[in-house]
mmCIF file with all atom_site columns, C-alpha atoms and ligand atoms in Angstrom:
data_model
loop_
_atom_site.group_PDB
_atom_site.id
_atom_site.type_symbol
_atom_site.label_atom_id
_atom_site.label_alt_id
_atom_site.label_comp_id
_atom_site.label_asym_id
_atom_site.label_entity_id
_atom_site.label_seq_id
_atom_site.pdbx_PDB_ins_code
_atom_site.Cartn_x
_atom_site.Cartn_y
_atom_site.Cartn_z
_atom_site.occupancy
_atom_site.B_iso_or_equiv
_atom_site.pdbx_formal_charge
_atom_site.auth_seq_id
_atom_site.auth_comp_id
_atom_site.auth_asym_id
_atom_site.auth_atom_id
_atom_site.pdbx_PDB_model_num
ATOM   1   C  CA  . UNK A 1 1   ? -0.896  17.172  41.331 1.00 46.00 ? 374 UNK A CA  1
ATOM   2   C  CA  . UNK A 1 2   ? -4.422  16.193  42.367 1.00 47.00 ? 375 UNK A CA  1
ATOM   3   C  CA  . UNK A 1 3   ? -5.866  18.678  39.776 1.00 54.00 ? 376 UNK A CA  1
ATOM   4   C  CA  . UNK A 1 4   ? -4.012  17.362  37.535 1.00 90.00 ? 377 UNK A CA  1
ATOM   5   C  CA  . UNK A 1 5   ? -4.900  14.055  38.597 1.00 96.00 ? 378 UNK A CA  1
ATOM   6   C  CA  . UNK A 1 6   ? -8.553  14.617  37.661 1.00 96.00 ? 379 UNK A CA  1
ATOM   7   C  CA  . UNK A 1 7   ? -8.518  16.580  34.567 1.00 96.00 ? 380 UNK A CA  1
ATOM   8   C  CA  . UNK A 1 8   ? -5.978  14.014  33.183 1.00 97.00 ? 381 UNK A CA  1
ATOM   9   C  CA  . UNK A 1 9   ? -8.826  11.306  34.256 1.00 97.00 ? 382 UNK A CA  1
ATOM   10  C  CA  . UNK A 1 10  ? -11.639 13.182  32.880 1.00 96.00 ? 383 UNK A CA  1
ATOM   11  C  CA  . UNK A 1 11  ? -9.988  13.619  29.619 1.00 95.00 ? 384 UNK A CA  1
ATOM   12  C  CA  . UNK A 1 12  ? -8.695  10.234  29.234 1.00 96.00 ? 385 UNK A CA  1
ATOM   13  C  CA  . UNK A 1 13  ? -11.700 8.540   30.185 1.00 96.00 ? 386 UNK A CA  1
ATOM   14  C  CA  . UNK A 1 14  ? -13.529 10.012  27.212 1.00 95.00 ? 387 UNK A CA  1
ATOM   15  C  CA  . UNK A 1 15  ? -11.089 8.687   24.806 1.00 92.00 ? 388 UNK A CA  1
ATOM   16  C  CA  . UNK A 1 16  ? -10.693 5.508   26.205 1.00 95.00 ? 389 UNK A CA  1
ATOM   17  C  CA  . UNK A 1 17  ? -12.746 2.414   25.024 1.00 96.00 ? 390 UNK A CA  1
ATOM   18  C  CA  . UNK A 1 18  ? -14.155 0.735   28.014 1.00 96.00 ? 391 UNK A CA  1
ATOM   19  C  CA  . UNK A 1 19  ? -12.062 -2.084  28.069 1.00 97.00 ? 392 UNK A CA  1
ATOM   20  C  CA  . UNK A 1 20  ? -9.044  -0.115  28.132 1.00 98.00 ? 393 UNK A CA  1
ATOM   21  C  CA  . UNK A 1 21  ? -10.272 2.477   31.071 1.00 98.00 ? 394 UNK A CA  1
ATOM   22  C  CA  . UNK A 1 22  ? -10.985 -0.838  33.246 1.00 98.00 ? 395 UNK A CA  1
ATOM   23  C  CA  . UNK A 1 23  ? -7.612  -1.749  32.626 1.00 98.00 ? 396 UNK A CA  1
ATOM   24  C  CA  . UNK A 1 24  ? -6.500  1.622   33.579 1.00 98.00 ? 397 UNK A CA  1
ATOM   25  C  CA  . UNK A 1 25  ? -8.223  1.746   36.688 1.00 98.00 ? 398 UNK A CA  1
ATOM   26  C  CA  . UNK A 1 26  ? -7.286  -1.917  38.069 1.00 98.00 ? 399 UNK A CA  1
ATOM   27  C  CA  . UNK A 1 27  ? -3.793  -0.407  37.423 1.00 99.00 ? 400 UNK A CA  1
ATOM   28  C  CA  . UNK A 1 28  ? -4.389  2.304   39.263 1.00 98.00 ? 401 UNK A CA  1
ATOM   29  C  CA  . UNK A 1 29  ? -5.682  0.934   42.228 1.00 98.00 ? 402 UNK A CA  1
ATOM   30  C  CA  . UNK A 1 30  ? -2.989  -1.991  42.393 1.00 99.00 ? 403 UNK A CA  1
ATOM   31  C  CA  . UNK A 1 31  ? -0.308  0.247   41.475 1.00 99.00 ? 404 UNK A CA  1
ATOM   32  C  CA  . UNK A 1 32  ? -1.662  3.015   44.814 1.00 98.00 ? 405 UNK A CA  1
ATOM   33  C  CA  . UNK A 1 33  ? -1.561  -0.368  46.713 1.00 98.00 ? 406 UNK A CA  1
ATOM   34  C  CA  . UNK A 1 34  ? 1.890   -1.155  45.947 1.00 99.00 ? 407 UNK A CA  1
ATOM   35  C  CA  . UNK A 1 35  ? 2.852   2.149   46.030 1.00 99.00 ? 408 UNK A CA  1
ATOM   36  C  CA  . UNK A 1 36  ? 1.834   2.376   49.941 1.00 98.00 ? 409 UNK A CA  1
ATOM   37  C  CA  . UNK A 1 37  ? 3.484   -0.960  50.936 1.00 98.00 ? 410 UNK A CA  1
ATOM   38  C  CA  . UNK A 1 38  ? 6.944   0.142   49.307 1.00 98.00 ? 411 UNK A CA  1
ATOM   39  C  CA  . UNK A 1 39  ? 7.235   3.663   50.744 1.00 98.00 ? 412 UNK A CA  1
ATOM   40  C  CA  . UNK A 1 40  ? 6.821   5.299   47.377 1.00 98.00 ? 413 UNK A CA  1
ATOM   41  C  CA  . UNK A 1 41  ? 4.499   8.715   46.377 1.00 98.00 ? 414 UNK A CA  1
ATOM   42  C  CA  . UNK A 1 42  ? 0.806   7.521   46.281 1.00 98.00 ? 415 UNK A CA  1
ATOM   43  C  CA  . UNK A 1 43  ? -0.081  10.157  44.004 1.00 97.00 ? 416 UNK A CA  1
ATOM   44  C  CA  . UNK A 1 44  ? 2.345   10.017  41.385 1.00 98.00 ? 417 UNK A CA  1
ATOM   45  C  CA  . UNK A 1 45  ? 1.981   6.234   40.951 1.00 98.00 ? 418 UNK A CA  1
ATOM   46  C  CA  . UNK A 1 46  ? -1.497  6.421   40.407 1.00 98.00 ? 419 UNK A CA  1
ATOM   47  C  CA  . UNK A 1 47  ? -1.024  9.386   38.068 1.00 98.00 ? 420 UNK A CA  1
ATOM   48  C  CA  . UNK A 1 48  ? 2.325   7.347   36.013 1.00 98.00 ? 421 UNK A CA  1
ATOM   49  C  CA  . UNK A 1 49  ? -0.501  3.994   36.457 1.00 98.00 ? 422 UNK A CA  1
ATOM   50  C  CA  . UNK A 1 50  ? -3.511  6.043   34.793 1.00 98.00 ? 423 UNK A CA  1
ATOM   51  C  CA  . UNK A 1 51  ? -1.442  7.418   31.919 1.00 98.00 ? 424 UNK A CA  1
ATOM   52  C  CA  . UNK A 1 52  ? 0.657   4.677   30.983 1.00 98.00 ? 425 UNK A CA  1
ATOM   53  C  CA  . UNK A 1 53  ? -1.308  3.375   28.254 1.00 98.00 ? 426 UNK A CA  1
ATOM   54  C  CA  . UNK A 1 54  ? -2.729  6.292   26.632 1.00 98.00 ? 427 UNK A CA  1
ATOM   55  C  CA  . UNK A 1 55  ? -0.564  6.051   23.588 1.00 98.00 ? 428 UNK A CA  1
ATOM   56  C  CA  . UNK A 1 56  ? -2.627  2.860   23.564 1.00 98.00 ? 429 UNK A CA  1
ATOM   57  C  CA  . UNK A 1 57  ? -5.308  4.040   20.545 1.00 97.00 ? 430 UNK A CA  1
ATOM   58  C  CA  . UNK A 1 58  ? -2.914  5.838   18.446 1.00 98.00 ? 431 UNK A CA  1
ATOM   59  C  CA  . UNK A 1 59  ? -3.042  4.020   15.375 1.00 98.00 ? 432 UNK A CA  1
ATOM   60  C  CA  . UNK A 1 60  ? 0.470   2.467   14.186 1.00 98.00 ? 433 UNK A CA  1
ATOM   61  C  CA  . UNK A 1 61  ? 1.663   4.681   11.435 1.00 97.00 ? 434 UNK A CA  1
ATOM   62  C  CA  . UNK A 1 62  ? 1.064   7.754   13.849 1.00 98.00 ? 435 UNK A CA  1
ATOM   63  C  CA  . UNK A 1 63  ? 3.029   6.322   16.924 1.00 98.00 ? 436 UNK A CA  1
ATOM   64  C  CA  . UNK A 1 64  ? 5.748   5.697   14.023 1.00 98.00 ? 437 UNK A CA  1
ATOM   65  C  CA  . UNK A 1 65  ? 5.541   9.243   13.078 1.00 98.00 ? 438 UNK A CA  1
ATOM   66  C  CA  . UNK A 1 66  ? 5.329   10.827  16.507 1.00 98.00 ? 439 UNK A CA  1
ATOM   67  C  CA  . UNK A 1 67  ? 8.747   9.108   17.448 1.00 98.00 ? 440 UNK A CA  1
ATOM   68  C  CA  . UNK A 1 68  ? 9.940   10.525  14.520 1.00 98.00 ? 441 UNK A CA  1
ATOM   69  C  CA  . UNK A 1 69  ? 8.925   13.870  15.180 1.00 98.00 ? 442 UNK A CA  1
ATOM   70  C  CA  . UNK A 1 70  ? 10.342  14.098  18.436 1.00 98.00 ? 443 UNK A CA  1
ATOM   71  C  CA  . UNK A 1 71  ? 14.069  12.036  17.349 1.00 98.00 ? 444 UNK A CA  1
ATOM   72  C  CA  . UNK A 1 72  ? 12.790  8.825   19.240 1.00 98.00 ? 445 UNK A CA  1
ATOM   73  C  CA  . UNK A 1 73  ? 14.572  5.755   18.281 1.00 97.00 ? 446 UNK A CA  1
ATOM   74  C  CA  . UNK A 1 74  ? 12.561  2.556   16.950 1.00 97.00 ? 447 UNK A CA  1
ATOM   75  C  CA  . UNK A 1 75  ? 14.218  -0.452  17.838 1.00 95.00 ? 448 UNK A CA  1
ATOM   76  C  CA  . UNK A 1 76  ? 13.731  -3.160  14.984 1.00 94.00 ? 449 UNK A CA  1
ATOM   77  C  CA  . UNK A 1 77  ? 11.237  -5.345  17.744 1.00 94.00 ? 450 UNK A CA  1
ATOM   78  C  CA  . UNK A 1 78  ? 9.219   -2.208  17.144 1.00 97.00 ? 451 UNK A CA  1
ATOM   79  C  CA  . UNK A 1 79  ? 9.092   -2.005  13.605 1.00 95.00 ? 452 UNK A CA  1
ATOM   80  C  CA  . UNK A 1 80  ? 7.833   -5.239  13.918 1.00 94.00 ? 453 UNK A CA  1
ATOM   81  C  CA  . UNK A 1 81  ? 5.649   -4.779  16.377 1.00 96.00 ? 454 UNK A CA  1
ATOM   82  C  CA  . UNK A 1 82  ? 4.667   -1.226  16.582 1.00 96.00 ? 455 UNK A CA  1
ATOM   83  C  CA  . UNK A 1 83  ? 1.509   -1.766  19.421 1.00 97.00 ? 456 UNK A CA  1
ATOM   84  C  CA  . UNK A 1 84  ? 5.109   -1.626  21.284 1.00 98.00 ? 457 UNK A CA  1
ATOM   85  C  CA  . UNK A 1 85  ? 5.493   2.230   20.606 1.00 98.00 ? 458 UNK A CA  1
ATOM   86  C  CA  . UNK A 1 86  ? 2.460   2.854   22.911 1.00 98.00 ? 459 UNK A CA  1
ATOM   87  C  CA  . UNK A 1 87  ? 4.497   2.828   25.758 1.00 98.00 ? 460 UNK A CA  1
ATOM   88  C  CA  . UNK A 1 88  ? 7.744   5.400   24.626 1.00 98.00 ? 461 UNK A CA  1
ATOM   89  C  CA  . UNK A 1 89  ? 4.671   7.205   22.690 1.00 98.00 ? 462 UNK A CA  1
ATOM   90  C  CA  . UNK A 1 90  ? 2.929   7.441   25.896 1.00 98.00 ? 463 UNK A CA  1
ATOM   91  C  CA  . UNK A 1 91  ? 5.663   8.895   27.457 1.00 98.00 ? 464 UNK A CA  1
ATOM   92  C  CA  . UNK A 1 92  ? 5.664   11.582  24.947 1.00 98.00 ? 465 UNK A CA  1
ATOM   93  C  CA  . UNK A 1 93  ? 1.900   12.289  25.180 1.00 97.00 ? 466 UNK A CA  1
ATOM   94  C  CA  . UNK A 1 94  ? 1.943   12.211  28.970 1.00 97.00 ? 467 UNK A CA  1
ATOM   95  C  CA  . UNK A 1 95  ? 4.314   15.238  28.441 1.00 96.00 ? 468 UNK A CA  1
ATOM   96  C  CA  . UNK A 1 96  ? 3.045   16.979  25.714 1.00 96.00 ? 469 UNK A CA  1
ATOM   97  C  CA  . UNK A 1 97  ? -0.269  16.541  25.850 1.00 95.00 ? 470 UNK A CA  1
ATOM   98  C  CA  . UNK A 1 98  ? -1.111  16.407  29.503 1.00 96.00 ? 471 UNK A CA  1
ATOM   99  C  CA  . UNK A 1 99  ? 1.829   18.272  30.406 1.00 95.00 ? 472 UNK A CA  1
ATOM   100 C  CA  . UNK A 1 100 ? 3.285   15.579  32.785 1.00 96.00 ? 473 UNK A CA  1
ATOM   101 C  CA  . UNK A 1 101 ? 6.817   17.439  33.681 1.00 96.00 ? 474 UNK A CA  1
ATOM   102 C  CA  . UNK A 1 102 ? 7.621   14.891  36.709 1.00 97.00 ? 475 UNK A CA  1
ATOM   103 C  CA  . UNK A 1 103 ? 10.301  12.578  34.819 1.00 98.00 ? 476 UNK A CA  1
ATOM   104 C  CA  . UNK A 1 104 ? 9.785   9.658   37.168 1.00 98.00 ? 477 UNK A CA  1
ATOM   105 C  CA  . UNK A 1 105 ? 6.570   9.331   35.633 1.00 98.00 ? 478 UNK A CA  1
ATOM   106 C  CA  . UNK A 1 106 ? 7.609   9.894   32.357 1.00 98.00 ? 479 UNK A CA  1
ATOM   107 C  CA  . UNK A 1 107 ? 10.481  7.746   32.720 1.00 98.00 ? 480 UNK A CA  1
ATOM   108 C  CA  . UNK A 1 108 ? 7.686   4.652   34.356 1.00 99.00 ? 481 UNK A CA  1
ATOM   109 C  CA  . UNK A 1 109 ? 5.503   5.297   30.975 1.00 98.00 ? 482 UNK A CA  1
ATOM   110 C  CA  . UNK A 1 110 ? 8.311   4.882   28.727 1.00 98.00 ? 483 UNK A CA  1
ATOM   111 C  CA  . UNK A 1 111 ? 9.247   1.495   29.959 1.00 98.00 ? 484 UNK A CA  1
ATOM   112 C  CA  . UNK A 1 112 ? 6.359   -0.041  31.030 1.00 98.00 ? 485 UNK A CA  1
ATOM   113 C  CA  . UNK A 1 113 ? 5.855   -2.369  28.385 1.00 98.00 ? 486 UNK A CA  1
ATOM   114 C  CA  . UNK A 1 114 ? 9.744   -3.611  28.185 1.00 98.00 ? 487 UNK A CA  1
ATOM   115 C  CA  . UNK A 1 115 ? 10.772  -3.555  31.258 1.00 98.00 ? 488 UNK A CA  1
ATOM   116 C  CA  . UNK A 1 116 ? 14.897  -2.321  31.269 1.00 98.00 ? 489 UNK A CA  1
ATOM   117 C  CA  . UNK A 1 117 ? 17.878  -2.761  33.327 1.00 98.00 ? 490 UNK A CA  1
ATOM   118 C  CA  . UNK A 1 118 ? 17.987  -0.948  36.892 1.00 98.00 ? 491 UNK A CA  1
ATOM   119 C  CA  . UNK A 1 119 ? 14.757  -0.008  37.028 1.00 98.00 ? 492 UNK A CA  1
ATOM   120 C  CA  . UNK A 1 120 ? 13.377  1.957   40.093 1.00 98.00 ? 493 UNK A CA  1
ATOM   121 C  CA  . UNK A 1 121 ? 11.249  1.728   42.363 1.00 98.00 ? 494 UNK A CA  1
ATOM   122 C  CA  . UNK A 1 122 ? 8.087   3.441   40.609 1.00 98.00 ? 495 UNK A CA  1
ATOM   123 C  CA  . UNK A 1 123 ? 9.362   1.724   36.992 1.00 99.00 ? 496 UNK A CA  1
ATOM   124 C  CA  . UNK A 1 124 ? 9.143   -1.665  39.295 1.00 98.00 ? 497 UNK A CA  1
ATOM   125 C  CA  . UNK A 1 125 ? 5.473   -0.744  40.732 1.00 99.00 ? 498 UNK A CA  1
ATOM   126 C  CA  . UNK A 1 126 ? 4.189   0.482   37.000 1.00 99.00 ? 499 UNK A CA  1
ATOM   127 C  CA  . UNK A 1 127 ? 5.295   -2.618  35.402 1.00 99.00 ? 500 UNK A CA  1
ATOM   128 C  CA  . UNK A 1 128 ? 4.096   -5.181  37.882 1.00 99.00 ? 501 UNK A CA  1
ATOM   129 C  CA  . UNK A 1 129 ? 0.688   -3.494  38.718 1.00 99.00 ? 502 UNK A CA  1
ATOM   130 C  CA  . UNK A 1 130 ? 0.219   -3.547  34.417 1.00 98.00 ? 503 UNK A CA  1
ATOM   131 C  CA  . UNK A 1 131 ? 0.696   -7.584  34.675 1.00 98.00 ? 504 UNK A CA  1
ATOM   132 C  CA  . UNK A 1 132 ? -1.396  -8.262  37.870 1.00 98.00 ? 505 UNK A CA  1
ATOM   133 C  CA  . UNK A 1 133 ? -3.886  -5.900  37.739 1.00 98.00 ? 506 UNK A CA  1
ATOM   134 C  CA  . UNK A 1 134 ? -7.492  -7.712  39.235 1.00 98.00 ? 507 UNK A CA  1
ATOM   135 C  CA  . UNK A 1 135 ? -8.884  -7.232  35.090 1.00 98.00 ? 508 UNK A CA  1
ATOM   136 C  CA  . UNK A 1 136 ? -5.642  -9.589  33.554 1.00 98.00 ? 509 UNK A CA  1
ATOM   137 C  CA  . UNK A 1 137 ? -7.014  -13.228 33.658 1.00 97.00 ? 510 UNK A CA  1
ATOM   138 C  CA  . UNK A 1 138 ? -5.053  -14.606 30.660 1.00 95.00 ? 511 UNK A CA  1
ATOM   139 C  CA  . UNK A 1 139 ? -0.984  -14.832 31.958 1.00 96.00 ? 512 UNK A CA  1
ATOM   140 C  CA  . UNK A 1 140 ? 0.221   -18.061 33.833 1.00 96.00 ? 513 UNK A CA  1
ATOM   141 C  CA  . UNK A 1 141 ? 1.026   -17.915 37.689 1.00 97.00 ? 514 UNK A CA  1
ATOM   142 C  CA  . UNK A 1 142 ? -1.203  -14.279 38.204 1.00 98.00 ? 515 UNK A CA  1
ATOM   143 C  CA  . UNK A 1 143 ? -2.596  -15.660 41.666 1.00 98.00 ? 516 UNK A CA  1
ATOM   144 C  CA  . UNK A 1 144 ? 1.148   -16.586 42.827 1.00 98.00 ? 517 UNK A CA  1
ATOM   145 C  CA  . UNK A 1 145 ? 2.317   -13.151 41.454 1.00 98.00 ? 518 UNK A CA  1
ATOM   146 C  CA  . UNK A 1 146 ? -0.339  -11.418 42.741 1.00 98.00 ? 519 UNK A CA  1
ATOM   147 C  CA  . UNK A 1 147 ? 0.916   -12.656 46.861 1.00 98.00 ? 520 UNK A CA  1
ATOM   148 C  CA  . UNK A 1 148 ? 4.348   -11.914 45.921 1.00 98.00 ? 521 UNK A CA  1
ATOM   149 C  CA  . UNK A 1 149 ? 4.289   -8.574  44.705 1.00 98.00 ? 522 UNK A CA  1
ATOM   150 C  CA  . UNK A 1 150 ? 2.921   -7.310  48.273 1.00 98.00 ? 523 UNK A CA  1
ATOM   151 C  CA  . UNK A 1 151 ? 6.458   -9.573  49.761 1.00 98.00 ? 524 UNK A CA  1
ATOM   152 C  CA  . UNK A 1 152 ? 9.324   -8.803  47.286 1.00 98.00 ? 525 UNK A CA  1
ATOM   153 C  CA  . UNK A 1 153 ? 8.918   -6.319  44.264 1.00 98.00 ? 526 UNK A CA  1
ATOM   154 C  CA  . UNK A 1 154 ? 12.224  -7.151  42.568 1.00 98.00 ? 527 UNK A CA  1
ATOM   155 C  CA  . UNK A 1 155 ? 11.201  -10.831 42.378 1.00 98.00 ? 528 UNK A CA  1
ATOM   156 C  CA  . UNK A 1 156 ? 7.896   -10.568 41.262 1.00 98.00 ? 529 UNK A CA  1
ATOM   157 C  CA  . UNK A 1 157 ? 9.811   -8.285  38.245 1.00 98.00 ? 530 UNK A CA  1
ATOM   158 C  CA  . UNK A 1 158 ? 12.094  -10.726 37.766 1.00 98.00 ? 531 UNK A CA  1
ATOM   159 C  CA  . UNK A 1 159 ? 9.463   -13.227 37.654 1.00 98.00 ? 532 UNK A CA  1
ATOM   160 C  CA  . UNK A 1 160 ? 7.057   -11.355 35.219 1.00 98.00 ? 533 UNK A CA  1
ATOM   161 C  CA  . UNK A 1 161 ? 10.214  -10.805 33.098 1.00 98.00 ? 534 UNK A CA  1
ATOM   162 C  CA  . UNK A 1 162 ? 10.730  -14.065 32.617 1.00 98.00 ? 535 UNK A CA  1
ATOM   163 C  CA  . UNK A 1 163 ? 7.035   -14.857 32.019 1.00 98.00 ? 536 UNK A CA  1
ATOM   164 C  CA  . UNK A 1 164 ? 7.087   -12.700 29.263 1.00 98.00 ? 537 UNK A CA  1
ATOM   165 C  CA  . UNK A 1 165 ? 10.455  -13.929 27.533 1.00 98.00 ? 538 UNK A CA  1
ATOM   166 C  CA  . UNK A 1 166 ? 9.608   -17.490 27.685 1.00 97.00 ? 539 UNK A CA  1
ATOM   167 C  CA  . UNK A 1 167 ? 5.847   -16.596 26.159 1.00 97.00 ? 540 UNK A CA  1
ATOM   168 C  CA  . UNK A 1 168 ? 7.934   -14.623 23.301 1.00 96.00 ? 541 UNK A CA  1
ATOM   169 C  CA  . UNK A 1 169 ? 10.058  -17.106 22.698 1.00 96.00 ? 542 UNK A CA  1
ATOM   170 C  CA  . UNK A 1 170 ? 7.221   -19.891 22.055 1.00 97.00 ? 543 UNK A CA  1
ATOM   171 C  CA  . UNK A 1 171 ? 5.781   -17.673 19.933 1.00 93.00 ? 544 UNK A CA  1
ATOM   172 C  CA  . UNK A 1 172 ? 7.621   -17.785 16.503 1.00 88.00 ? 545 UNK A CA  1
ATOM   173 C  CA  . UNK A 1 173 ? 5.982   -14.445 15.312 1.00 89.00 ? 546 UNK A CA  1
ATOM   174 C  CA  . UNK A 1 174 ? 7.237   -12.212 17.973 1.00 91.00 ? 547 UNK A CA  1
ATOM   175 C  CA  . UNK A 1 175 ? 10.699  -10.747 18.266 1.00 92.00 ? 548 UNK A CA  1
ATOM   176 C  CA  . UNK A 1 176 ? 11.680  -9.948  21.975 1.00 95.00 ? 549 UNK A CA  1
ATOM   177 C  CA  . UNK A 1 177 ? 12.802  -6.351  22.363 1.00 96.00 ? 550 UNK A CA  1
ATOM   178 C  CA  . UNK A 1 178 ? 16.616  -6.010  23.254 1.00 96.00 ? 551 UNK A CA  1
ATOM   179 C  CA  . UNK A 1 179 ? 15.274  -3.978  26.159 1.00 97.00 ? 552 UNK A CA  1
ATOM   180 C  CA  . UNK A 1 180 ? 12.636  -6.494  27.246 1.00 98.00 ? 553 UNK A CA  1
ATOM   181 C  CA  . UNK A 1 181 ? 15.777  -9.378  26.781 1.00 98.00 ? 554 UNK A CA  1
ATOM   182 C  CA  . UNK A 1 182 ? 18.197  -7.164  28.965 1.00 98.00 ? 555 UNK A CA  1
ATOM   183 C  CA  . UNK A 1 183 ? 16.133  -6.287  31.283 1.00 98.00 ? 556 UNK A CA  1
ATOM   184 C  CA  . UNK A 1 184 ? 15.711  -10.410 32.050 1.00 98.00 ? 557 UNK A CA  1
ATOM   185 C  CA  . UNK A 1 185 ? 19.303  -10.912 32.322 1.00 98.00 ? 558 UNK A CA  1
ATOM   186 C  CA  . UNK A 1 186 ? 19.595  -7.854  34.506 1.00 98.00 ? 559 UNK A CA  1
ATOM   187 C  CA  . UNK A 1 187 ? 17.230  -9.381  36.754 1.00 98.00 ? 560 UNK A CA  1
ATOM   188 C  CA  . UNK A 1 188 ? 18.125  -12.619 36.912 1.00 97.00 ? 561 UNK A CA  1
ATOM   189 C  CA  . UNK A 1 189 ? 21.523  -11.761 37.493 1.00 97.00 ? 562 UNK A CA  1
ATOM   190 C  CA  . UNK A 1 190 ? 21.032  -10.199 40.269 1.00 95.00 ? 563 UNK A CA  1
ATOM   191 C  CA  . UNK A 1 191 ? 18.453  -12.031 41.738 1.00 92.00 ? 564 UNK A CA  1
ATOM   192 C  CA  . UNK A 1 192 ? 21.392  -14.783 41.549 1.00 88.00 ? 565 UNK A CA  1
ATOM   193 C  CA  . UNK A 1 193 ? 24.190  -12.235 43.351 1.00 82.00 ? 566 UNK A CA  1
ATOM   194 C  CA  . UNK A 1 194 ? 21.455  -11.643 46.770 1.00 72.00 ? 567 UNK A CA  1
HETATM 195 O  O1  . DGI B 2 .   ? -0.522  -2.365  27.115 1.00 93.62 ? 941 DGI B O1  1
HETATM 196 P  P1  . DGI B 2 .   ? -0.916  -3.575  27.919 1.00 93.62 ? 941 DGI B P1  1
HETATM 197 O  O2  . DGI B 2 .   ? -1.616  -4.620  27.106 1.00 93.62 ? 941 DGI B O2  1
HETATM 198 O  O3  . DGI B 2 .   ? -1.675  -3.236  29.145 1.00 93.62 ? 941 DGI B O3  1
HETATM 199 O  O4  . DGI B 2 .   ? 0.439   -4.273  28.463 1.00 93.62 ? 941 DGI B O4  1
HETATM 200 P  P2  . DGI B 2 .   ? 1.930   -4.069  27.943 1.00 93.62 ? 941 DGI B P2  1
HETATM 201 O  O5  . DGI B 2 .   ? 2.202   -2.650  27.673 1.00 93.62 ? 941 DGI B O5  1
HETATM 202 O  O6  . DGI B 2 .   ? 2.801   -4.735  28.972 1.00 93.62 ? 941 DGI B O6  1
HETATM 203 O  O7  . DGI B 2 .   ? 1.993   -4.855  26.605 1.00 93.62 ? 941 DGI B O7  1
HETATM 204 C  C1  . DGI B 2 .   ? 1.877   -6.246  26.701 1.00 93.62 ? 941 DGI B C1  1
HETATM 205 C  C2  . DGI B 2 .   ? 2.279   -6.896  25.411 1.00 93.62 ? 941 DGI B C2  1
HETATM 206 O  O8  . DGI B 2 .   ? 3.599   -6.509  25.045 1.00 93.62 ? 941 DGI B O8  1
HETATM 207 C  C3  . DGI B 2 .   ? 2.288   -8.401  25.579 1.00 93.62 ? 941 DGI B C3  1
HETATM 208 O  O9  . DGI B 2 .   ? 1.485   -8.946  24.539 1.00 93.62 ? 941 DGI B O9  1
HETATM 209 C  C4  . DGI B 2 .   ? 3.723   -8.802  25.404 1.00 93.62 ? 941 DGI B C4  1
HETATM 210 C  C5  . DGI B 2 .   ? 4.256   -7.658  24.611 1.00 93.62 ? 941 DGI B C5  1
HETATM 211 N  N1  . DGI B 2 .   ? 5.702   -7.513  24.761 1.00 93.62 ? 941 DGI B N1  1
HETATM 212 C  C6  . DGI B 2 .   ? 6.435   -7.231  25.869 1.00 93.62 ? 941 DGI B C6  1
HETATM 213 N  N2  . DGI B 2 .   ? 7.741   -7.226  25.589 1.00 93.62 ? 941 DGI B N2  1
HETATM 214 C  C7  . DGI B 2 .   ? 7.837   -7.493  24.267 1.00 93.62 ? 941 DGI B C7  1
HETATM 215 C  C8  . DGI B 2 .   ? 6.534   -7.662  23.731 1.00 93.62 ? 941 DGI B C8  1
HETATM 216 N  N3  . DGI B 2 .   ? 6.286   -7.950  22.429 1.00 93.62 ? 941 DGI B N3  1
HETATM 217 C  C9  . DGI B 2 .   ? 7.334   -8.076  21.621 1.00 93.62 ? 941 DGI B C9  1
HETATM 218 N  N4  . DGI B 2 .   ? 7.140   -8.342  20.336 1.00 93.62 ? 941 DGI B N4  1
HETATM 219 N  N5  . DGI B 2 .   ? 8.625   -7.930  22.056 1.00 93.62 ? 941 DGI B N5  1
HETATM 220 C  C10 . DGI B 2 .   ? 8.930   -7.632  23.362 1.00 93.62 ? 941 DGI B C10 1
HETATM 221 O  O10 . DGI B 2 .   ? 10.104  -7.539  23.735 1.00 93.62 ? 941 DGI B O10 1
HETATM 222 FE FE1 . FE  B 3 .   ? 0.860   -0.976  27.881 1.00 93.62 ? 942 FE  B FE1 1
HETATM 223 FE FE1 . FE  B 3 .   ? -1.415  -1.628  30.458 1.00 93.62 ? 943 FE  B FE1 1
#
């Protein structure tokens, strides 16, 4: 894994623009963080955090393609918006390309971006350590979700889930992802049953 680890780093860090690998990085080290307060692998978040947006520079009509070749659906949000393909492409480069075989990490990739219903515990980690990493500066409430992520994961999901619904929804030229939608209601649901 820690081999891995590095030659997946030293690869991807040529590719990357610089604004992207900073990303990357504050990813990495919030999504280690979060990965030691929770109980989960250390290694393998940091490894699902450093990979999950290297679809990222794939231009549009090649993530399209890629899905294609490998019988990946496209949901119509992603016709739409095809950036949104970076994440289930991502996924399939992790695999193919850096020969990622651990499917908790593929699995964290391909719904990093969306969000979806019952996610687990590294899903959870990857998805809030993308929003809160120290780089973002631009989402509402980051210094409030930034304290509760370290106190209660599932909230802080919920939270960032609904975040990004009600900053799709005031936005006429974005459709919201079934996925992204259910995995709000998911959330909030049970956030209602504890
Ligand atoms: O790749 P990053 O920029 O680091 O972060 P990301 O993979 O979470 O992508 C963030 C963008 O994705 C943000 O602009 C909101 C957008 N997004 C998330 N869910 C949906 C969505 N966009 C659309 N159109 N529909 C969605 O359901
Ligand atoms: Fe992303
Ligand atoms: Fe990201």
């Amino acid at each position: 894994m820690n081999m891995k680890y590095d030659e997946i780093y030293k690869a991807l860090k040529k590719d990357m623009k610089p604004s992207r690998y900073k990303h990357t990085m504050g990813v990495v080290e919030t999504a280690g963080k979060l990965a030691e307060i929770y109980g989960y692998d250390v290694k393998k978040a940091k490894l699902a955090a450093l990979l999950h947006d290297c679809a990222k520079g794939i231009p549009d009509d090649q993530k399209v393609a890629m899905c294609r070749e490998y019988g990946v659906s496209i949901t119509d949000a992603e016709r739409g918006a095809p950036a949104l393909l970076h994440a289930k492409c991502g996924a399939l480069a992790a695999e193919y390309r850096y020969g990622v075989e651990d499917e908790e990490i593929l699995h964290a990739i391909r719904v990093h971006t969306t969000g979806c219903i019952r996610m687990n515990l590294l899903d959870k980690i990857i998805f809030v350590s993308d929003y809160i990493e120290p780089g973002r500066d631009k989402a509402p409430h980051l210094k409030e979700l930034r304290n509760l992520a370290q106190e209660d994961l599932d909230e802080a999901t919920y939270r960032i889930l609904e975040d990004t619904v009600s900053y799709l929804q005031s936005n006429p030229d974005q459709t919201i992802d079934p996925t992204t939608y259910q995995a709000y209601l998911f959330y909030k649901e049970e956030r209602k049953g504890l």
